[in-house]
mmCIF file of C-alpha atoms in Angstrom:
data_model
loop_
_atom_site.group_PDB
_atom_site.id
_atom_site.type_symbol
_atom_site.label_atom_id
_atom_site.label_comp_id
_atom_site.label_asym_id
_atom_site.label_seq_id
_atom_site.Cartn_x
_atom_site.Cartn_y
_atom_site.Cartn_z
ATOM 1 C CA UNK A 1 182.823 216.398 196.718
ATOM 2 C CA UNK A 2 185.822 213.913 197.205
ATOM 3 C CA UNK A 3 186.508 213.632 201.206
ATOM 4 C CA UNK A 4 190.048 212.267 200.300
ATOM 5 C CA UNK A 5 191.695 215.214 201.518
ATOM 6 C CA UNK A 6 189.530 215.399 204.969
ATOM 7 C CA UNK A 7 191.116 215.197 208.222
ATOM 8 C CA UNK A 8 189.404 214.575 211.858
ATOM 9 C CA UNK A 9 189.789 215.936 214.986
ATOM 10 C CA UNK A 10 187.944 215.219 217.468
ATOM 11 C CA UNK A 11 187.458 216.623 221.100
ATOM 12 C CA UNK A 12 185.070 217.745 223.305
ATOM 13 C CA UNK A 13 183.623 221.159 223.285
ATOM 14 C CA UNK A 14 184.789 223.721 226.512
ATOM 15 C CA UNK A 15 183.518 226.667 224.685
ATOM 16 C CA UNK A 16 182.068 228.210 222.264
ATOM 17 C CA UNK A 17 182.177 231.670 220.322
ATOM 18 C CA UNK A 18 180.053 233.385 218.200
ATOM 19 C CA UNK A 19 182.141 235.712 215.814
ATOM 20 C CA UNK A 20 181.478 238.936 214.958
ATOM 21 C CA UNK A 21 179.205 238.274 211.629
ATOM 22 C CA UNK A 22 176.233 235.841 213.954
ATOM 23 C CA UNK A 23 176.604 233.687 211.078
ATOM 24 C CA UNK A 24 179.130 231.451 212.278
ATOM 25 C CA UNK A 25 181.206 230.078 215.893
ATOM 26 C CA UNK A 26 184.164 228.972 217.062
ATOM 27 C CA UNK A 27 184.242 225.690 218.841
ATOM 28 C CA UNK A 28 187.156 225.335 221.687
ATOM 29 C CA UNK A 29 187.876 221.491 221.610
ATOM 30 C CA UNK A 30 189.670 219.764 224.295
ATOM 31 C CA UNK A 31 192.010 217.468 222.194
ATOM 32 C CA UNK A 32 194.803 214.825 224.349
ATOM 33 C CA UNK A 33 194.654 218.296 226.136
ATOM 34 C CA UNK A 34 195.554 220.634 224.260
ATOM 35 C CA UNK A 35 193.051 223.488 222.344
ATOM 36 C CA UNK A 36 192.204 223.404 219.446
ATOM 37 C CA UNK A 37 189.958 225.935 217.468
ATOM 38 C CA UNK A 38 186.996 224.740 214.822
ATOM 39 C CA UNK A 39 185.326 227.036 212.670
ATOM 40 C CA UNK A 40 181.653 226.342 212.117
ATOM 41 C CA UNK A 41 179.617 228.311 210.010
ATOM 42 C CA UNK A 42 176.317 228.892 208.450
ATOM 43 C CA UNK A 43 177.880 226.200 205.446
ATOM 44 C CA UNK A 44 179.210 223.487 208.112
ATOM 45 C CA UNK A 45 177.321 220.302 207.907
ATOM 46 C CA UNK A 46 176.462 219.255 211.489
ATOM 47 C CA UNK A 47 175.460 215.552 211.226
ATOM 48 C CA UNK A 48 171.213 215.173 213.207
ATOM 49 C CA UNK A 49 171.432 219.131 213.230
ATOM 50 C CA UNK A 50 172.228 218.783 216.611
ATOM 51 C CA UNK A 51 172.709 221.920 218.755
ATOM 52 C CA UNK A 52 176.370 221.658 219.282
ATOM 53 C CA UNK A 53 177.091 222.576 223.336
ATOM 54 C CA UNK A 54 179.510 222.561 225.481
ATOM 55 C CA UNK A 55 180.768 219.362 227.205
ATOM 56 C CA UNK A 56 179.897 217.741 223.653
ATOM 57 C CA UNK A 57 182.277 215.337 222.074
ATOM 58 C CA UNK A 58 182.524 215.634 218.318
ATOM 59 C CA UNK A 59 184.511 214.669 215.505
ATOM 60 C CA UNK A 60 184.811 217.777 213.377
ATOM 61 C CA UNK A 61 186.460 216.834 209.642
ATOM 62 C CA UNK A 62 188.128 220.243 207.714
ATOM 63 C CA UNK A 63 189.862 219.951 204.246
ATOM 64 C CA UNK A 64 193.318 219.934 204.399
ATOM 65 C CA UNK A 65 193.647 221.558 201.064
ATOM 66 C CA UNK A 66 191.996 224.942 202.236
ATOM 67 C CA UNK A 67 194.704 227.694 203.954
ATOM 68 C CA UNK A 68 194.351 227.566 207.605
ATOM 69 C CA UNK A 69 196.245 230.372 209.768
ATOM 70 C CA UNK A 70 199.228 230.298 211.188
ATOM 71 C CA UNK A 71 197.815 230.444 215.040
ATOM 72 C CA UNK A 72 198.092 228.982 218.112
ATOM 73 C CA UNK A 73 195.989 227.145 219.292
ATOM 74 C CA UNK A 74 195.835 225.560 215.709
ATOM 75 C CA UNK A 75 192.280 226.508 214.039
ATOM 76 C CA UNK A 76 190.578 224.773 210.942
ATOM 77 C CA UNK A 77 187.287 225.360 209.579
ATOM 78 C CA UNK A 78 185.151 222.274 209.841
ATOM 79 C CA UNK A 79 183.398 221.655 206.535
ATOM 80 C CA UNK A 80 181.469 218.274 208.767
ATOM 81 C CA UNK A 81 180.821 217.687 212.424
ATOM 82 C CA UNK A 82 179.475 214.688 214.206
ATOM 83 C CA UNK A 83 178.348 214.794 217.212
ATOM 84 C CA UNK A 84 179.572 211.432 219.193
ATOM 85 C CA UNK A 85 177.674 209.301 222.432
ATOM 86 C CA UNK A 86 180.446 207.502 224.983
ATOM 87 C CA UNK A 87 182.515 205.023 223.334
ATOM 88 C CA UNK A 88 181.323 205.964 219.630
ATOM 89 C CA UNK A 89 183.930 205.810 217.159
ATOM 90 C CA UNK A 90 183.266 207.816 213.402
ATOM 91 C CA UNK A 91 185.371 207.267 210.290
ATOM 92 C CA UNK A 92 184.728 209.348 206.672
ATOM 93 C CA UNK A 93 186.233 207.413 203.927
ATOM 94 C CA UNK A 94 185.523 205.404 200.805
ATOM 95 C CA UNK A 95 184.813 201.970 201.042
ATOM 96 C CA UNK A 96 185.608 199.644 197.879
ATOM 97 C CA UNK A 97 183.138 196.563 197.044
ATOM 98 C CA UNK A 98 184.395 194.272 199.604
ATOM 99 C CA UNK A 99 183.483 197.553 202.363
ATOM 100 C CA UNK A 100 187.182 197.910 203.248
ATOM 101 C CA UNK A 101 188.297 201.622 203.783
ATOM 102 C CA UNK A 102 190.229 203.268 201.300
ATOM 103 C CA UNK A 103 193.189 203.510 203.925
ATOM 104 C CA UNK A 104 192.784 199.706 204.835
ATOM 105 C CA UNK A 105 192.495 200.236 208.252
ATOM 106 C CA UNK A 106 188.236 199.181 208.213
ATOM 107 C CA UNK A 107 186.229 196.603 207.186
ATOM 108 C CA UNK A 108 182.401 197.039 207.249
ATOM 109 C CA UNK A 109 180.137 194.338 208.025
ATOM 110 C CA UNK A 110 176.675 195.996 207.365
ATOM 111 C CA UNK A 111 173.733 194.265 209.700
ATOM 112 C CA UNK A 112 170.259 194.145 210.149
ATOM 113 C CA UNK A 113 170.292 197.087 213.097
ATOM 114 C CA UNK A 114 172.796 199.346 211.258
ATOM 115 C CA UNK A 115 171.061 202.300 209.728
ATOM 116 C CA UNK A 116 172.158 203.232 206.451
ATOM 117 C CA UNK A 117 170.967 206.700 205.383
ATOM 118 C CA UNK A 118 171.649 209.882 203.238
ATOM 119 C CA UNK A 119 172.612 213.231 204.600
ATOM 120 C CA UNK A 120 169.313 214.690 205.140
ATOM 121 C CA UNK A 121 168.496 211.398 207.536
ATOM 122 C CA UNK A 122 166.319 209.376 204.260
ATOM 123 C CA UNK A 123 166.639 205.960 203.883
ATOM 124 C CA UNK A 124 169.432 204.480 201.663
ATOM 125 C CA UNK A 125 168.183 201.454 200.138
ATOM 126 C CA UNK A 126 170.789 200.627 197.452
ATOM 127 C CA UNK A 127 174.577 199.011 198.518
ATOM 128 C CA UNK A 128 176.545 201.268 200.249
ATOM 129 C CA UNK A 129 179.860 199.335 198.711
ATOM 130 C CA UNK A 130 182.155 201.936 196.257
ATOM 131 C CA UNK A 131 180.693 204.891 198.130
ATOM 132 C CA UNK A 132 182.089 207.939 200.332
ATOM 133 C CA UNK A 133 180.735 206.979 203.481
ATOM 134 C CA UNK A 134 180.684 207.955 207.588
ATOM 135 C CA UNK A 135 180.601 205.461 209.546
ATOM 136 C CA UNK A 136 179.651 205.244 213.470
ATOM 137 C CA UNK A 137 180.777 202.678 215.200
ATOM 138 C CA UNK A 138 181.647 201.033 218.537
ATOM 139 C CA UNK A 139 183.598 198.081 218.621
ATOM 140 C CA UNK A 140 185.903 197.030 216.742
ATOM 141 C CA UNK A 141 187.862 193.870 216.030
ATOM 142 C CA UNK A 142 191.810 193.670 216.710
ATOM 143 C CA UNK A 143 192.327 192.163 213.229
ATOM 144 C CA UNK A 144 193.843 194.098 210.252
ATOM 145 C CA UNK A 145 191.808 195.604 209.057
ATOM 146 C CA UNK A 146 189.824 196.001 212.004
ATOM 147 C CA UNK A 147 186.269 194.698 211.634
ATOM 148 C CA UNK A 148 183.008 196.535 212.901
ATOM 149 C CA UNK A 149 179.330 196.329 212.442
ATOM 150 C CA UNK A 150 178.547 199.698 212.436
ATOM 151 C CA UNK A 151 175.393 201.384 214.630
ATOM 152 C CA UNK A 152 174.892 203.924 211.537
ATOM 153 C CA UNK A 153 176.085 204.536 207.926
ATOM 154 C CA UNK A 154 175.734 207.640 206.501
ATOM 155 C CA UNK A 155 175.970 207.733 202.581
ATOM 156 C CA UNK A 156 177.644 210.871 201.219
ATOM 157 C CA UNK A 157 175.883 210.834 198.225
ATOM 158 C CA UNK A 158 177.586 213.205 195.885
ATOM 159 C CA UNK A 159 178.164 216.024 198.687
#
């Protein structure tokens, strides 16, 4: 699956709703305060498999191709959520051979402590350059592109 047409938004949870199926939930994100609605369900990749709570903060990316409804608050169904710690930054995009984002705005610098892994949390012991990857990270450099050494890589390997 190409991510190209993925947008974030992140937040932090206030509540949650199951709907009327059990299968899936609505996630009530707090967002430069305003609400906005996330559809999870039984198909939504959540990044660990993390219990998703509220008082969370997550990134939650939804494809920006599918129809969403014309509501308010504003509601997408997340197709990807990543559950973040204090301070942690995520970015999903495609990073050429020199580990620059696709938009330009990132430069990798892969290190000794970053984990780089697959979805289901294995290993990735090949180059993660020319790849669909997300990437956690923390600091970042005022440069353009900014430059990071990320805590975690997570390979999207054909997804």
């Amino acid at each position: 699956m190409a991510y190209e047409t993925f947008e974030k938004v992140e937040g932090i949870i206030r509540n949650i709703d199951r709907s009327d199926d059990c299968c899936s939930m609505i996630l009530a994100l707090a967002v430069d305060g305003e609400v906005t609605n996330v559809v999870v369900s039984g198909d939504t990749a959540v990044i660990d498999h993390v219990r998703l709570r509220p008082g969370m903060r997550v990134a939650a990316f939804y494809d920006t191709n599918l129809p969403t409804p014309a509501v308010y608050p504003p509601q997408y169904r997340a197709e990807l959520v990543a559950p973040l710690r204090r301070g942690q930054q995520v970015m999903l995009d495609y990073f050429n051979d020199q580990m620059e984002s696709a938009d330009g705005s990132l430069k990798l610098n892969i290190g000794p402590m970053t984990n780089v892994m697959t979805m289901n949390g294995q290993p990735y012991t090949c180059s993660p350059e020319n790849m669909e990857l997300l990437v956690f990270y923390t600091a970042a450099t005022f440069s353009m592109p900014a430059q990071t050494t990320p805590q975690r890589v997570i390979v999207m390997c054909g997804y």
